[in-house]
Amino acid sequence: YSVVQCLAVVPPPVGEVTCDSDYLFGSVCTLTCQEGYTVTGENSTEFLVNGTWSNTLNVMVINYDIV
């Protein structure tokens, strides 16, 4: 059998991605934002058996509620 390794998840400029393993099948990565920004959509993604990520983690918006 062969090990499928996925491409690294690249965070947006105002975010950080943390993954629970080395980009192998079943890895889960979570997106967090810098202060003043909020994730829109999904904030985590899982590496699937078909070699793709379950979600795209790249959308953040400015949080205008912060004074």
PDB file of C-alpha atoms in Angstrom:
ATOM      1  CA  TYR A   1       0.000   0.000   0.000  1.00  0.00           C
ATOM      2  CA  SER A   2       1.083   3.620  -0.378  1.00  0.00           C
ATOM      3  CA  VAL A   3       0.787   6.534   2.010  1.00  0.00           C
ATOM      4  CA  VAL A   4      -1.105   9.503   0.616  1.00  0.00           C
ATOM      5  CA  GLN A   5       0.181  12.809   1.892  1.00  0.00           C
ATOM      6  CA  CYS A   6      -1.755  15.987   1.267  1.00  0.00           C
ATOM      7  CA  LEU A   7      -0.642  19.490   0.473  1.00  0.00           C
ATOM      8  CA  ALA A   8      -0.172  21.795   3.431  1.00  0.00           C
ATOM      9  CA  VAL A   9      -3.040  24.106   4.326  1.00  0.00           C
ATOM     10  CA  VAL A  10      -1.905  27.687   3.751  1.00  0.00           C
ATOM     11  CA  PRO A  11      -3.466  30.195   6.140  1.00  0.00           C
ATOM     12  CA  PRO A  12      -4.678  33.610   5.044  1.00  0.00           C
ATOM     13  CA  PRO A  13      -2.418  36.562   6.022  1.00  0.00           C
ATOM     14  CA  VAL A  14      -4.422  37.297   9.195  1.00  0.00           C
ATOM     15  CA  GLY A  15      -4.838  33.693  10.336  1.00  0.00           C
ATOM     16  CA  GLU A  16      -3.089  30.604  11.621  1.00  0.00           C
ATOM     17  CA  VAL A  17      -3.673  26.933  10.816  1.00  0.00           C
ATOM     18  CA  THR A  18      -3.002  24.218  13.397  1.00  0.00           C
ATOM     19  CA  CYS A  19      -3.023  20.548  12.348  1.00  0.00           C
ATOM     20  CA  ASP A  20      -3.175  17.456  14.560  1.00  0.00           C
ATOM     21  CA  SER A  21      -0.727  15.380  12.490  1.00  0.00           C
ATOM     22  CA  ASP A  22       1.649  15.437   9.506  1.00  0.00           C
ATOM     23  CA  TYR A  23      -0.812  15.976   6.637  1.00  0.00           C
ATOM     24  CA  LEU A  24      -1.788  12.321   6.336  1.00  0.00           C
ATOM     25  CA  PHE A  25      -5.205  10.695   5.825  1.00  0.00           C
ATOM     26  CA  GLY A  26      -7.505  11.689   8.686  1.00  0.00           C
ATOM     27  CA  SER A  27      -5.510  14.799   9.650  1.00  0.00           C
ATOM     28  CA  VAL A  28      -7.663  17.662  10.910  1.00  0.00           C
ATOM     29  CA  CYS A  29      -6.565  21.281  10.571  1.00  0.00           C
ATOM     30  CA  THR A  30      -8.217  24.220  12.335  1.00  0.00           C
ATOM     31  CA  LEU A  31      -8.136  27.876  11.341  1.00  0.00           C
ATOM     32  CA  THR A  32      -7.948  30.691  13.887  1.00  0.00           C
ATOM     33  CA  CYS A  33      -7.872  34.431  13.218  1.00  0.00           C
ATOM     34  CA  GLN A  34      -5.819  37.242  14.579  1.00  0.00           C
ATOM     35  CA  GLU A  35      -7.613  39.610  16.939  1.00  0.00           C
ATOM     36  CA  GLY A  36     -10.113  41.749  15.082  1.00  0.00           C
ATOM     37  CA  TYR A  37     -10.980  39.095  12.478  1.00  0.00           C
ATOM     38  CA  THR A  38     -13.612  36.356  12.335  1.00  0.00           C
ATOM     39  CA  VAL A  39     -13.692  33.120  10.307  1.00  0.00           C
ATOM     40  CA  THR A  40     -16.569  32.959   7.851  1.00  0.00           C
ATOM     41  CA  GLY A  41     -17.677  29.473   6.883  1.00  0.00           C
ATOM     42  CA  GLU A  42     -15.895  26.363   8.130  1.00  0.00           C
ATOM     43  CA  ASN A  43     -13.025  26.694  10.603  1.00  0.00           C
ATOM     44  CA  SER A  44     -11.715  23.134  10.262  1.00  0.00           C
ATOM     45  CA  THR A  45     -10.977  20.661   7.483  1.00  0.00           C
ATOM     46  CA  GLU A  46     -10.112  16.965   7.305  1.00  0.00           C
ATOM     47  CA  PHE A  47      -7.807  15.212   4.845  1.00  0.00           C
ATOM     48  CA  LEU A  48      -9.929  12.642   3.005  1.00  0.00           C
ATOM     49  CA  VAL A  49      -9.032   9.224   1.591  1.00  0.00           C
ATOM     50  CA  ASN A  50      -9.345  10.595  -1.969  1.00  0.00           C
ATOM     51  CA  GLY A  51      -6.418  12.979  -1.363  1.00  0.00           C
ATOM     52  CA  THR A  52      -8.376  16.193  -0.914  1.00  0.00           C
ATOM     53  CA  TRP A  53      -9.376  18.421   2.004  1.00  0.00           C
ATOM     54  CA  SER A  54     -13.035  18.431   3.091  1.00  0.00           C
ATOM     55  CA  ASN A  55     -13.269  22.262   3.258  1.00  0.00           C
ATOM     56  CA  THR A  56     -11.376  25.329   2.099  1.00  0.00           C
ATOM     57  CA  LEU A  57     -10.005  27.434   4.963  1.00  0.00           C
ATOM     58  CA  ASN A  58      -9.265  30.833   3.556  1.00  0.00           C
ATOM     59  CA  VAL A  59     -12.018  33.322   4.360  1.00  0.00           C
ATOM     60  CA  MET A  60     -11.828  35.855   7.173  1.00  0.00           C
ATOM     61  CA  VAL A  61     -13.592  39.155   7.685  1.00  0.00           C
ATOM     62  CA  ILE A  62     -12.846  42.172   9.847  1.00  0.00           C
ATOM     63  CA  ASN A  63     -14.844  42.117  13.068  1.00  0.00           C
ATOM     64  CA  TYR A  64     -16.225  45.638  13.354  1.00  0.00           C
ATOM     65  CA  ASP A  65     -17.575  44.976  16.883  1.00  0.00           C
ATOM     66  CA  ILE A  66     -14.095  45.395  18.380  1.00  0.00           C
ATOM     67  CA  VAL A  67     -13.514  48.899  19.695  1.00  0.00           C
TER      68      VAL A  67
END
